[in-house]
CSV table of C-alpha atoms and ligand atoms in Angstrom, one decimal:
chain,number,residue,atom,x,y,z
F,1,UNK,CA,0.0,0.0,0.0
F,2,UNK,CA,1.3,3.4,-1.0
F,3,UNK,CA,-0.1,6.6,0.5
F,4,UNK,CA,0.5,10.3,0.7
F,5,UNK,CA,0.0,12.4,3.8
F,6,UNK,CA,-0.8,15.9,2.7
F,7,UNK,CA,-1.0,19.0,4.9
F,8,UNK,CA,0.7,22.2,6.0
F,9,UNK,CA,3.8,22.3,8.2
F,10,UNK,CA,2.8,21.1,11.7
F,11,UNK,CA,-0.3,19.2,10.5
F,12,UNK,CA,1.0,16.1,12.1
F,13,UNK,CA,2.2,14.2,9.0
F,14,UNK,CA,5.5,13.0,10.6
F,15,UNK,CA,3.8,12.0,13.8
F,16,UNK,CA,1.2,9.9,12.1
F,17,UNK,CA,3.6,8.5,9.5
F,18,UNK,CA,5.7,7.0,12.3
F,19,UNK,CA,2.6,5.5,13.9
F,20,UNK,CA,1.3,3.9,10.7
F,21,UNK,CA,4.7,2.8,9.8
F,22,UNK,CA,4.7,0.5,12.8
F,23,UNK,CA,1.2,-0.7,12.6
F,24,UNK,CA,1.1,-1.4,8.9
F,25,UNK,CA,4.7,-2.3,8.0
F,26,UNK,CA,5.1,0.6,5.7
F,27,UNK,CA,8.1,2.8,5.3
F,28,UNK,CA,8.0,6.6,6.0
F,29,UNK,CA,9.5,8.6,3.2
F,30,UNK,CA,10.0,12.2,4.5
F,31,UNK,CA,11.7,14.4,2.0
F,32,UNK,CA,12.3,16.9,4.8
F,33,UNK,CA,14.2,14.3,6.8
F,34,UNK,CA,16.2,13.2,3.8
F,35,UNK,CA,17.1,16.7,2.9
F,36,UNK,CA,18.2,17.5,6.5
F,37,UNK,CA,20.4,14.4,6.4
F,38,UNK,CA,21.9,15.6,3.1
F,39,UNK,CA,22.6,19.0,4.7
F,40,UNK,CA,24.2,17.4,7.8
F,41,UNK,CA,26.3,15.2,5.6
F,42,UNK,CA,27.4,18.2,3.4
F,43,UNK,CA,26.6,16.3,0.2
F,44,UNK,CA,26.0,18.1,-3.1
F,45,UNK,CA,22.3,18.0,-2.6
F,46,UNK,CA,22.7,19.2,0.9
F,47,UNK,CA,24.8,22.2,-0.2
F,48,UNK,CA,22.1,23.2,-2.7
F,49,UNK,CA,19.2,22.7,-0.2
F,50,UNK,CA,20.6,24.3,2.9
F,51,UNK,CA,19.9,28.0,2.4
F,52,UNK,CA,16.5,27.4,0.8
F,53,UNK,CA,15.4,25.3,3.7
F,54,UNK,CA,16.7,27.7,6.3
F,55,UNK,CA,14.6,30.5,4.6
F,56,UNK,CA,11.5,28.3,4.4
F,57,UNK,CA,11.4,28.1,0.6
F,58,UNK,CA,11.0,24.9,-1.4
F,59,UNK,CA,14.0,22.9,-2.7
F,60,UNK,CA,13.9,22.4,-6.5
F,61,UNK,CA,11.5,19.8,-7.9
F,62,UNK,CA,14.4,18.2,-9.8
F,63,UNK,CA,16.3,17.5,-6.5
F,64,UNK,CA,13.4,16.1,-4.5
F,65,UNK,CA,12.0,14.0,-7.4
F,66,UNK,CA,15.5,12.5,-7.8
F,67,UNK,CA,15.7,11.6,-4.1
F,68,UNK,CA,12.3,10.0,-4.1
F,69,UNK,CA,12.9,8.1,-7.3
F,70,UNK,CA,16.0,6.5,-5.9
F,71,UNK,CA,14.5,5.8,-2.5
F,72,UNK,CA,11.4,3.9,-3.7
F,73,UNK,CA,13.6,1.5,-5.6
F,74,UNK,CA,15.1,0.2,-2.4
F,75,UNK,CA,14.0,-3.2,-1.1
F,76,UNK,CA,12.4,-1.9,2.1
F,77,UNK,CA,9.9,0.2,0.1
F,78,UNK,CA,8.5,-2.8,-1.9
F,79,UNK,CA,5.8,-3.5,0.7
F,80,UNK,CA,4.6,0.0,0.5
F,81,UNK,CA,5.4,3.6,1.7
F,82,UNK,CA,4.0,6.7,3.3
F,83,UNK,CA,5.0,9.9,1.5
F,84,UNK,CA,5.4,12.6,4.1
F,85,UNK,CA,6.1,16.1,2.7
F,86,UNK,CA,6.2,14.9,-1.0
F,87,UNK,CA,4.8,15.8,-3.4
F,88,UNK,CA,4.6,19.5,-2.6
F,89,UNK,CA,4.1,21.0,-6.1
F,90,UNK,CA,2.0,20.0,-9.1
F,91,UNK,CA,5.1,19.1,-11.1
F,92,UNK,CA,6.2,16.8,-8.3
F,93,UNK,CA,2.7,15.2,-8.3
F,94,UNK,CA,3.0,14.7,-12.1
F,95,UNK,CA,6.5,13.2,-11.8
F,96,UNK,CA,5.3,10.9,-9.0
F,97,UNK,CA,2.6,9.6,-11.2
F,98,UNK,CA,5.0,8.8,-14.0
F,99,UNK,CA,7.5,7.3,-11.6
F,100,UNK,CA,4.9,5.0,-10.0
F,101,UNK,CA,3.5,4.0,-13.4
F,102,UNK,CA,7.0,3.1,-14.7
F,103,UNK,CA,7.6,0.9,-11.7
F,104,UNK,CA,4.1,-0.7,-11.9
F,105,UNK,CA,3.0,0.9,-8.6
F,106,UNK,CA,0.1,3.0,-7.7
F,107,UNK,CA,-1.3,5.3,-5.0
F,108,UNK,CA,-3.9,3.8,-2.6
F,109,UNK,CA,-4.9,7.0,-0.8
F,110,UNK,CA,-4.0,10.6,-0.4
F,111,UNK,CA,-5.0,11.8,3.0
F,112,UNK,CA,-5.3,15.5,3.7
F,113,UNK,CA,-4.8,16.5,7.3
F,114,UNK,CA,-6.8,19.7,8.1
F,115,UNK,CA,-5.5,21.9,10.9
F,116,UNK,CA,-6.4,25.6,11.5
F,117,UNK,CA,-3.5,28.0,10.7
F,118,UNK,CA,-3.3,29.5,14.3
F,119,UNK,CA,-2.8,25.9,15.6
F,120,UNK,CA,0.1,25.4,13.2
F,121,UNK,CA,2.0,28.2,14.8
F,122,UNK,CA,1.6,26.6,18.2
F,123,UNK,CA,2.5,23.2,17.0
F,124,UNK,CA,5.6,24.3,15.1
F,125,UNK,CA,7.0,26.6,17.8
F,126,UNK,CA,6.7,23.9,20.4
F,127,UNK,CA,8.1,21.0,18.3
F,128,UNK,CA,11.2,19.0,19.2
F,129,UNK,CA,12.5,15.6,18.4
F,130,UNK,CA,14.8,13.0,19.8
F,131,UNK,CA,18.1,13.4,18.0
F,132,UNK,CA,18.9,9.7,18.4
F,133,UNK,CA,15.7,7.9,17.4
F,134,UNK,CA,13.6,10.6,15.8
F,135,UNK,CA,10.7,10.4,18.1
F,136,UNK,CA,8.6,13.5,18.0
F,137,UNK,CA,7.6,15.7,20.9
F,138,UNK,CA,5.9,18.9,21.8
F,139,UNK,CA,6.3,21.3,24.7
F,140,UNK,CA,2.6,21.2,25.5
F,141,UNK,CA,0.9,18.4,23.5
F,142,UNK,CA,3.4,15.6,23.8
F,143,UNK,CA,6.0,15.9,26.5
F,144,UNK,CA,8.4,13.0,27.5
F,145,UNK,CA,7.0,10.9,30.3
F,146,UNK,CA,10.1,11.5,32.3
F,147,UNK,CA,11.4,15.0,31.8
F,148,UNK,CA,14.5,15.3,29.6
F,149,UNK,CA,14.4,11.6,28.6
F,150,UNK,CA,13.1,10.1,25.3
F,151,UNK,CA,10.2,7.6,26.0
F,152,UNK,CA,11.4,5.5,23.1
F,153,UNK,CA,15.2,5.2,23.5
F,154,UNK,CA,16.1,7.0,26.8
F,155,UNK,CA,18.3,9.6,25.1
F,156,UNK,CA,18.5,13.2,26.4
F,157,UNK,CA,19.7,14.4,23.0
F,158,UNK,CA,16.7,16.5,22.0
F,159,UNK,CA,16.7,18.8,19.0
F,160,UNK,CA,14.8,21.7,17.6
F,161,UNK,CA,14.8,22.6,13.9
F,162,UNK,CA,16.3,25.9,12.9
F,163,UNK,CA,13.4,26.6,10.7
F,164,UNK,CA,10.8,26.0,13.4
F,165,UNK,CA,10.3,29.6,14.3
F,166,UNK,CA,7.3,31.8,13.7
F,167,UNK,CA,9.0,34.0,11.1
F,168,UNK,CA,10.2,31.1,8.9
F,169,UNK,CA,6.9,29.3,9.4
F,170,UNK,CA,5.1,32.3,7.7
F,171,UNK,CA,7.2,31.7,4.6
F,172,UNK,CA,6.6,28.0,4.8
F,173,UNK,CA,2.9,28.6,5.0
F,174,UNK,CA,3.0,30.9,2.0
F,175,UNK,CA,4.8,28.1,0.1
F,176,UNK,CA,2.2,25.7,1.2
F,177,UNK,CA,-0.8,27.8,0.1
F,178,UNK,CA,0.9,28.9,-3.2
F,179,UNK,CA,2.5,25.6,-4.3
F,180,UNK,CA,1.1,22.7,-2.3
F,181,UNK,CA,-2.5,23.3,-1.5
F,182,UNK,CA,-3.5,23.0,-5.2
F,183,UNK,CA,-2.7,19.3,-4.8
F,184,UNK,CA,-5.8,19.0,-2.7
F,185,UNK,CA,-8.0,19.8,-5.7
F,186,UNK,CA,-5.8,17.8,-8.0
F,187,UNK,CA,-6.2,14.6,-6.0
F,188,UNK,CA,-9.9,15.3,-5.4
F,189,UNK,CA,-10.4,15.4,-9.1
F,190,UNK,CA,-8.5,12.2,-9.5
F,191,UNK,CA,-10.9,10.6,-6.9
F,192,UNK,CA,-8.0,9.8,-4.6
F,193,UNK,CA,-8.6,12.2,-1.8
F,194,UNK,CA,-9.7,11.6,1.8
F,195,UNK,CA,-9.7,14.5,4.3
F,196,UNK,CA,-9.5,14.1,8.0
F,197,UNK,CA,-9.7,16.4,11.1
F,198,UNK,CA,-6.1,16.9,12.1
F,199,UNK,CA,-7.1,19.1,15.0
F,200,UNK,CA,-8.2,16.0,17.0
F,201,UNK,CA,-6.0,14.2,19.6
F,202,UNK,CA,-3.1,12.2,18.1
F,203,UNK,CA,-4.8,8.9,18.8
F,204,UNK,CA,-8.1,10.0,17.3
F,205,UNK,CA,-6.2,11.2,14.1
F,206,UNK,CA,-4.6,7.8,13.9
F,207,UNK,CA,-8.1,6.1,14.1
F,208,UNK,CA,-9.3,8.3,11.3
F,209,UNK,CA,-6.4,7.3,9.1
F,210,UNK,CA,-6.7,3.6,10.0
F,211,UNK,CA,-10.4,3.8,8.9
F,212,UNK,CA,-9.4,5.2,5.5
F,213,UNK,CA,-6.7,2.7,5.0
F,214,UNK,CA,-9.0,-0.2,5.9
F,215,UNK,CA,-11.1,0.6,2.9
F,216,UNK,CA,-8.3,1.8,0.6
P,1,ADP,P1,7.2,20.2,7.7
P,1,ADP,O1,7.1,18.8,8.3
P,1,ADP,O2,7.3,21.2,8.8
P,1,ADP,O3,6.2,20.4,6.7
P,1,ADP,P2,9.5,19.2,6.2
P,1,ADP,O4,10.4,18.5,7.2
P,1,ADP,O5,8.6,18.3,5.4
P,1,ADP,O6,8.6,20.3,7.0
P,1,ADP,O7,10.3,20.1,5.2
P,1,ADP,C1,11.3,21.0,5.6
P,1,ADP,C2,11.8,21.8,4.5
P,1,ADP,O8,12.5,20.9,3.5
P,1,ADP,C3,10.8,22.5,3.6
P,1,ADP,O9,10.5,23.8,4.2
P,1,ADP,C4,11.5,22.6,2.3
P,1,ADP,O10,12.5,23.6,2.3
P,1,ADP,C5,12.2,21.3,2.2
P,1,ADP,N1,11.3,20.3,1.5
P,1,ADP,C6,10.9,19.1,2.1
P,1,ADP,N2,10.2,18.4,1.2
P,1,ADP,C7,10.2,19.1,0.0
P,1,ADP,C8,9.6,18.9,-1.3
P,1,ADP,N3,8.8,17.8,-1.5
P,1,ADP,N4,9.8,19.9,-2.2
P,1,ADP,C9,10.5,20.9,-1.9
P,1,ADP,N5,11.1,21.2,-0.8
P,1,ADP,C10,10.9,20.3,0.2
P,2,ADP,P1,4.4,17.8,10.3
P,2,ADP,O1,5.2,16.5,10.0
P,2,ADP,O2,3.1,17.7,9.5
P,2,ADP,O3,5.1,19.0,10.1
P,2,ADP,P2,4.5,16.9,13.1
P,2,ADP,O4,4.0,15.5,13.0
P,2,ADP,O5,6.0,17.1,13.2
P,2,ADP,O6,4.0,17.8,11.8
P,2,ADP,O7,3.7,17.7,14.3
P,2,ADP,C1,4.1,19.0,14.6
P,2,ADP,C2,4.1,19.1,16.2
P,2,ADP,O8,2.7,19.0,16.6
P,2,ADP,C3,4.9,18.1,16.9
P,2,ADP,O9,5.5,18.7,18.0
P,2,ADP,C4,3.9,17.0,17.3
P,2,ADP,O10,4.2,16.4,18.6
P,2,ADP,C5,2.6,17.9,17.5
P,2,ADP,N1,1.4,17.2,17.1
P,2,ADP,C6,1.2,16.3,16.1
P,2,ADP,N2,-0.1,15.9,16.0
P,2,ADP,C7,-0.7,16.5,17.0
P,2,ADP,C8,-2.1,16.4,17.5
P,2,ADP,N3,-3.0,15.6,16.9
P,2,ADP,N4,-2.4,17.1,18.6
P,2,ADP,C9,-1.5,17.9,19.2
P,2,ADP,N5,-0.2,18.0,18.8
P,2,ADP,C10,0.2,17.3,17.7
P,3,ZN,ZN1,14.8,8.7,21.3
């Protein structure tokens, strides 16, 4: 099963992708995570992406399409994947369609996660993750059970993203509304779209996604 989680920054895509990954045996493919890894490694892609990401803009279609194309050929993706943060533009969506067709794959569902804009600011400015295992947290909505210690791996190495500040978020939201939100209409017209209430509690959001996947 191959699915897309679509939604603005802070909608909960990464959080839910990690949860469904475990319950469904799918692989989370986050272009944001892959690009951050490339930046950290100082690779050619990373050098091109760094400044754009810091400013909250979009990395070129060519780069992200190349990354996804290579990644979905890997053995762990053959059982299915969850696209988190890709596609983000209409050309990316078109390229994905061609890619999947050429590999004899298809999309089972595109799930739009709806969250009010004011809520996104709160979600993004309070977000942090475990630097060792990637578990996601929030200052208010999901704190570690034991303060300063990751629930999942026990690490104290927490990280905040440089672009998770209110100013950069505004630019990212503009990119979302200009470039990404047309994908909602695009997938609706293709009869592939399901929309869920991303404002609900995390476990309730998971239930809504599971219900869609059960009939996808
Ligand atoms: P969020 O989860 O907050 O939406 P991501 O981790 O998905 O953020 O993305 C972080 C940044 O990486 C984006 O602001 C953008 O610069 C870049 N990026 C990630 N995915 C894409 C993509 N599909 N196309 C272009 N740029 C991307
Ligand atoms: P995205 O990947 O769409 O940018 P994340 O999954 O990283 O979003 O979630 C953004 C922040 O909001 C994280 O700190 C996460 O813990 C928190 N969060 C995610 N889903 C919910 C929810 N349903 N209710 C409250 N907080 C949430
Ligand atoms: Zn951890």
